Amino acid sequence: MSGNNNRRLADGSTIADLIDLDRREVQLRTLSDREIYEWEQEKIFGKTWLLLGHESEIPNDGDFVQRFMGDDSVIVARHKGEVFVSLNVCPHRGMKITTQDAGTASIHKCIYHGWAFRGNGDFLGSPVADQCMHGTISTKEELALKQARVTLYGGLIFATWNIDGPSFEDFLGDAKWYYDMLFCRSDKGMEVAGPPQRFVVRANWKAAGEQSAADGFHTLTLHRWLGEVGNYKKDDGESGDLTPEMFGAEVSSPHGHALRCIDLNRKIRRLTGKDPEELSTEEKLRVLPPPGMTGEAFEQLKRNLSPEQLEVMAWMPPQVGGMFPNVLFGYVYIPQADGSVVGSMTLHAYVPKGPDKLEFTNWIFVEKDTPPELREKMVMQTIQLFGTSGMVEQDDSDTWPHMTLTAKGPQGRFSTMKYQAMYETGKPEGWPGPGIVNEGFTKDDTQWHWWKYWYDLMTAED
Amino acid sequence: MTSENASVDFFEQCGDELAIGSEIYNKVLGFYHKEARLLDNLKFMEWAETLATDIQYNVPIRQTRLVKDSQSSVLYSMRHMYEDYRSLMGRAMRLSGNSAWAEDPASRTRRFVSNLAVFATGTEGEYAAVSYLLITRNRFDDDHFDLIPCERRDIVRLEDGVWKLAKRDVILDQVLLGTPNLAIFL
């Protein structure tokens, strides 16, 4: 790790003082300090690629939605078929160009003084230009809305202010091989069920962000109800053991991305009554297709993924994890009371709203060609388990605020979060995928790699 | 992506409005007072007994839109809650169990029900009821209250002399919900 470690907080500390790289500990004050929050706006939310939505939210020319990149509001608009992300700030006097969450407009006109812009941010003009309303000092080009750099991936809209920085592909690195299995597996692609759920949690965004980097352990305790009265209780009504769900492989990344690949063998054995070892990849994928797909969709999977990706999809598909800095994905296979399995596909962005507040933005996805009955089941199940009222995630959103509060105590802020459960295994035998991969019971490595990338970015030269 | 709006249908099915203070109106009002009492006192399984087994329970999302697009300000394509009898019983059981940490320790809630209007419907024994609900929610040492103001559009049904909730649509007043979860019932 290299970079500019010299910048100091008001008390003289550097970022290097907050993270003990040898002991794998992070000081809690990272979750409460306003100065750190402000640096993050510049060094993280000003630099990395950020998830803003999905192109199915703005299918037609002129469609737009309002989203956030860090503390900045942006307009995500479709203009002549392309997606543009413009800073939602009028270059005239700083009024928001749009105050709506979504809409359709060929021209975005500021309600304050009437300056007008196209969906791509181009400045069209001011209402009394003949009386020199926008002057002659600034050119029309200079009066355009500030543009973020945009990329589409599986229809997902990502943007960054880092115009000359790494490509999205470089940012994903080896993790892309696994994300492709989630976002690029079908012929027609995914679509959102609707606009996202949005709610506020009084917690630092990193309390949610570091958890999204594949924290497996918390499932055993915080989500214990799943085994007691939820989907993982035993058929005879006795409490189920969640520990088998902790086995699999975990993929981490030098860029803080993380994926927990959970073994499907027990589910396949239950569905078929056969030893999964005796079944081919195709047989397994036809019996237990990925969320949003039916067995007949195998041909699609075959067209869109490599044989090696198919093998992992049938064996230990990525089910939960994150994308640095603030995205969680849940592409999970949920057991039903009748013995079948229904999938869920959900993505969250934990948008920072100050050192002790985050906006939880939750999109639910289906495949465009998910059969209507399955689609309805998926959306209903996903709402019931994840997001605002989700019986799983309501426990998370009540936990992060406490961490944020303890991080404010004059003693507590110097306590540390510890990531000392370390893998010593390496890849599963025969694992065909790239990246940092470890097999076995969940560990802390993925989350530690998340913090290491946070450290890299926070100490990077400008 | 659809943007169906079920609230229009609700008012279409409302027939004659019942007089305030009439027998049925008072019974329905009593049903709501009892419901608030049960939920505020954490009697979740008793509350579950007031649900019809064919209940549909929805909390659609809201969006800030121009007045001319106001039909898109309540959206059912995405919801904060999307429930049937089975899932509501599941939630009630979870809250009555040992590890529902989002509500253990429980929030201190108070449900204020007001502005009730009751309408006849085309179905014997079923009434459409619109009410305002303000929930105050307080947790731990918070010196603030999470406020959850909303309108409830319900169908209540008299089943063998017992009032049951047959349908509920909750129209929230916040786009960006100011409470960290809906681990409580609205």
XYZ file of C-alpha atoms in Angstrom, chain B residues 5 20 22-23 25 39 47 49 51 61 67 69 76 89 109 131 137 141 143 145 167 171-172 177:
24
model
C -52.675 2.291 -9.049
C -71.146 9.009 12.017
C -74.647 4.881 13.403
C -74.460 1.322 14.703
C -69.919 3.036 12.123
C -50.667 -3.749 18.535
C -54.149 -9.208 16.527
C -56.960 -13.450 15.034
C -57.315 -11.043 10.115
C -44.144 3.029 -2.296
C -49.330 17.219 -9.837
C -48.357 12.930 -12.851
C -47.819 -0.805 -6.460
C -48.961 -14.867 10.538
C -45.655 2.751 19.761
C -59.022 6.299 8.290
C -42.509 5.084 17.493
C -32.930 6.333 24.510
C -35.043 11.733 22.273
C -40.043 9.965 17.821
C -58.018 -5.885 2.900
C -50.759 5.145 1.850
C -47.661 6.548 3.554
C -39.333 6.685 5.001
